[in-house]
GROMACS .gro file of N, CA and C in nm:
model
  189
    1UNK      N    1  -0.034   1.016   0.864
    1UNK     CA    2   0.037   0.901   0.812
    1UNK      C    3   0.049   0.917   0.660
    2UNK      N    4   0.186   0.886   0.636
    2UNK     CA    5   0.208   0.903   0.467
    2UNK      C    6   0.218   0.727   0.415
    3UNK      N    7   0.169   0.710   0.306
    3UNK     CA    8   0.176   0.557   0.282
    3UNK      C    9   0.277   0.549   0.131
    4UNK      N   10   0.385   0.458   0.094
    4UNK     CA   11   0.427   0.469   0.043
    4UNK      C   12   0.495   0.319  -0.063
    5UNK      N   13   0.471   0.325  -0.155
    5UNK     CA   14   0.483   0.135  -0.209
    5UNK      C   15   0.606   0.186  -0.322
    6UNK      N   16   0.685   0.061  -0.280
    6UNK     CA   17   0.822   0.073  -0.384
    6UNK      C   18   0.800  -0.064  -0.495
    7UNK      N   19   0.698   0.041  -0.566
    7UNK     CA   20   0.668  -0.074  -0.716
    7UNK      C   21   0.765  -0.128  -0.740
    8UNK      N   22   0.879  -0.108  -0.700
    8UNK     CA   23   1.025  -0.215  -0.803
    8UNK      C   24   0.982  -0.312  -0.711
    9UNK      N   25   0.998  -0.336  -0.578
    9UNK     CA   26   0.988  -0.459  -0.558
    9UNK      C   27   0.834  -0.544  -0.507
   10UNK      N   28   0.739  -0.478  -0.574
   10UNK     CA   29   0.628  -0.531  -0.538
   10UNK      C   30   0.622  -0.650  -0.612
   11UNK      N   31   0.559  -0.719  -0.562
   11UNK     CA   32   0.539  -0.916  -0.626
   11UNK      C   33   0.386  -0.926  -0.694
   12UNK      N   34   0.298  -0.800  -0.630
   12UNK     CA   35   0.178  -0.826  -0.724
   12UNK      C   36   0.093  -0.922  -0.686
   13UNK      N   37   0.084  -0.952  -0.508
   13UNK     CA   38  -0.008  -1.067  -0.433
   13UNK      C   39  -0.134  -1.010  -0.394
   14UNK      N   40  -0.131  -0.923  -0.417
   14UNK     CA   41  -0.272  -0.811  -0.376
   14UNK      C   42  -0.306  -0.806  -0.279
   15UNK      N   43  -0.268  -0.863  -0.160
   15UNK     CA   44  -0.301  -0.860  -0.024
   15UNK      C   45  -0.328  -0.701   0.027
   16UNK      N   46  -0.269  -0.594  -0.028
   16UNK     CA   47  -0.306  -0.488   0.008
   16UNK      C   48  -0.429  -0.432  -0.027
   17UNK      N   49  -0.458  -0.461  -0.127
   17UNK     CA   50  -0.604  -0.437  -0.200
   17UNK      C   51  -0.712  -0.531  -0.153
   18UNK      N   52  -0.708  -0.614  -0.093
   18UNK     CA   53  -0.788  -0.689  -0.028
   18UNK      C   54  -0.793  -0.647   0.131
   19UNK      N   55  -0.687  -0.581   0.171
   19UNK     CA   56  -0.709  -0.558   0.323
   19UNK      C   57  -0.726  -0.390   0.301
   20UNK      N   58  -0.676  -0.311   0.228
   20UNK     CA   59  -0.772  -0.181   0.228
   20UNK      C   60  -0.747  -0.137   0.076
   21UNK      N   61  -0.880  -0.170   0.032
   21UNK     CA   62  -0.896  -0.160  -0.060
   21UNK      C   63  -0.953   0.051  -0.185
   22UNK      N   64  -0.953   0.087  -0.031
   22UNK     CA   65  -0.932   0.245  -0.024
   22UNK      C   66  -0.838   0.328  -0.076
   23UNK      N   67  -0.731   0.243  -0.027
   23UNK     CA   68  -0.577   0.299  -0.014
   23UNK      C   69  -0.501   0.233  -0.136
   24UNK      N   70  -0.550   0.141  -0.194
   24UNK     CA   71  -0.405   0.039  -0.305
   24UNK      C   72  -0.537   0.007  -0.375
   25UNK      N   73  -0.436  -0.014  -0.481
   25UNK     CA   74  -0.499  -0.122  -0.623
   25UNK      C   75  -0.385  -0.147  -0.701
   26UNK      N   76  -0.459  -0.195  -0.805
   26UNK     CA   77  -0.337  -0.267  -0.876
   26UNK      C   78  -0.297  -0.210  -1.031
   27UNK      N   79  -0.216  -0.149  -1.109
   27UNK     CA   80  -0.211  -0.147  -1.234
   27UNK      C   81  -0.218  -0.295  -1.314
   28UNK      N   82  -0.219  -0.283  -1.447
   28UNK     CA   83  -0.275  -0.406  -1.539
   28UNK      C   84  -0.184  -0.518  -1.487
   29UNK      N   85  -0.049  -0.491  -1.491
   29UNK     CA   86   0.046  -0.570  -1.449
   29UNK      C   87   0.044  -0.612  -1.283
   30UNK      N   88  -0.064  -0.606  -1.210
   30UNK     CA   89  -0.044  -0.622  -1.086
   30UNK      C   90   0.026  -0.565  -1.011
   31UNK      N   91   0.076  -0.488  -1.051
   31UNK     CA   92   0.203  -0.386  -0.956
   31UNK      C   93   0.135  -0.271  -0.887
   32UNK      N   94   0.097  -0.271  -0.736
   32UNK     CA   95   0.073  -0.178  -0.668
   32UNK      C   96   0.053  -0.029  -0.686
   33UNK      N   97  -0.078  -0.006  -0.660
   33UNK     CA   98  -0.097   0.155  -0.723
   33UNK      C   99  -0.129   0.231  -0.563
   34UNK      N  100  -0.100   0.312  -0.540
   34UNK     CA  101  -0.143   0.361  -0.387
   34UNK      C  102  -0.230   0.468  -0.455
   35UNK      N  103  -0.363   0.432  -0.428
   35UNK     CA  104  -0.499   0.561  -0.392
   35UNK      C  105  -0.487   0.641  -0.328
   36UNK      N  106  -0.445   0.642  -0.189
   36UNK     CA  107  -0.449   0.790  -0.117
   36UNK      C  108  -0.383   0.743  -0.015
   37UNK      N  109  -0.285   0.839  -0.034
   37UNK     CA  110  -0.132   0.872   0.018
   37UNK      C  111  -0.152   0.853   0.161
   38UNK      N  112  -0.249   0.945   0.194
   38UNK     CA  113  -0.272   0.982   0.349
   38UNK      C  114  -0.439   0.927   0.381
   39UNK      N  115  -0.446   0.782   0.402
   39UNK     CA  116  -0.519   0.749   0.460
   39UNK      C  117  -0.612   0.753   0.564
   40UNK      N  118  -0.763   0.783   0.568
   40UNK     CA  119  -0.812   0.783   0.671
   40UNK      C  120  -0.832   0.686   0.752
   41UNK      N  121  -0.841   0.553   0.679
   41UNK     CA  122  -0.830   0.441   0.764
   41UNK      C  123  -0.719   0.377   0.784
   42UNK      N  124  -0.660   0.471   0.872
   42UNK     CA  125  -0.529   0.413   0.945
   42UNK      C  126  -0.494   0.261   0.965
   43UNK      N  127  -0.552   0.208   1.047
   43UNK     CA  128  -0.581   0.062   1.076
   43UNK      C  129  -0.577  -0.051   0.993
   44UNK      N  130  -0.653  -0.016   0.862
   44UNK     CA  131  -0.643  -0.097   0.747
   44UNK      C  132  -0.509  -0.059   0.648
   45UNK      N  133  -0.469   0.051   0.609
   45UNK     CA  134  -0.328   0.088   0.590
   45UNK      C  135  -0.254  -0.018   0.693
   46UNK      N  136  -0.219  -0.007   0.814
   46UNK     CA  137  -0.103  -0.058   0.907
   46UNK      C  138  -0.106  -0.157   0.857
   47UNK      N  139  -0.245  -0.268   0.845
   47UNK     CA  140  -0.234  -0.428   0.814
   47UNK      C  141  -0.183  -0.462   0.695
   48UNK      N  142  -0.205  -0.406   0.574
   48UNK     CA  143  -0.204  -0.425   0.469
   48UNK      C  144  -0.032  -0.395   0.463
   49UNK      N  145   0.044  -0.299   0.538
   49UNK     CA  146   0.176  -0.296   0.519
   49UNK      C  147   0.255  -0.401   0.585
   50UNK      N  148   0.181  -0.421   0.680
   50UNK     CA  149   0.220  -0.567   0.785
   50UNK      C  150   0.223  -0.673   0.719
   51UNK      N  151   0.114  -0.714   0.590
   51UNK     CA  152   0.076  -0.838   0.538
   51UNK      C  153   0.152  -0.834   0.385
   52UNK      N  154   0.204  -0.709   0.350
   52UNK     CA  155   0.249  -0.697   0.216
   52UNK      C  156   0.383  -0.833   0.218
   53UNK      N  157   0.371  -0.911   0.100
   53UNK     CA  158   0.464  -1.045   0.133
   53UNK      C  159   0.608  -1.002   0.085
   54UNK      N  160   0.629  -0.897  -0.061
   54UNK     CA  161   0.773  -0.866  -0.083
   54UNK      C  162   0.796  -0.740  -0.016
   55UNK      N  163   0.749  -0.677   0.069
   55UNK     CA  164   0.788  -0.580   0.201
   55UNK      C  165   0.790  -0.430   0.108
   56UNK      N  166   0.660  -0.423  -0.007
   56UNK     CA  167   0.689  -0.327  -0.084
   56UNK      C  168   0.616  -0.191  -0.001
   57UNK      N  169   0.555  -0.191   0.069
   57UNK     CA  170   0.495  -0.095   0.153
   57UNK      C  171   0.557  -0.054   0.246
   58UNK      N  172   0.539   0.065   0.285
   58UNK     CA  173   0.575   0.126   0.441
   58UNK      C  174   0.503   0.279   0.479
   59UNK      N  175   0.523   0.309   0.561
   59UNK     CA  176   0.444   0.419   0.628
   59UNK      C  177   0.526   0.489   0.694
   60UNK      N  178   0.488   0.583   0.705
   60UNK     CA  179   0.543   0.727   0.783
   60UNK      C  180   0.460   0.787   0.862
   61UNK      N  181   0.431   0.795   0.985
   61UNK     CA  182   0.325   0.838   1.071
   61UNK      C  183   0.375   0.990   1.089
   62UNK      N  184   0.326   1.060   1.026
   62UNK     CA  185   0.353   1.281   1.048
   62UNK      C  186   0.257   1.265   1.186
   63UNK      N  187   0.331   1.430   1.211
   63UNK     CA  188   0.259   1.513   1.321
   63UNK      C  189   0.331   1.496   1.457
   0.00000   0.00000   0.00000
């Protein structure tokens, strides 16, 4: 799985960093930073793209 955040339209609610906090954080401005691209915790990636509120996340499942 490739994980992928389109900072232009991120809103900066942090819901991703609160549901995997592995994978996202935030720059100063709140704008979505992705930690690691290719997540081991799949599961928490999926939610956090599910729960993102301006739809700035998405995923690509390889293989």
């Amino acid at each position: 799985m490739h994980v992928h955040a389109d900072r232009d339209v991120c809103i900066g609610a942090g819901l991703c960093v609160l549901t995997a906090g592995a994978v996202f954080d935030q720059d100063d401005d709140g704008i979505v930073v992705v930690l690691d691209e290719h997540p081991a915790d799949a599961a928490a990636a999926r939610d956090a793209v599910a729960n993102c509120p301006s739809g700035a996340l998405s995923l690509t499942e390889e293989g």
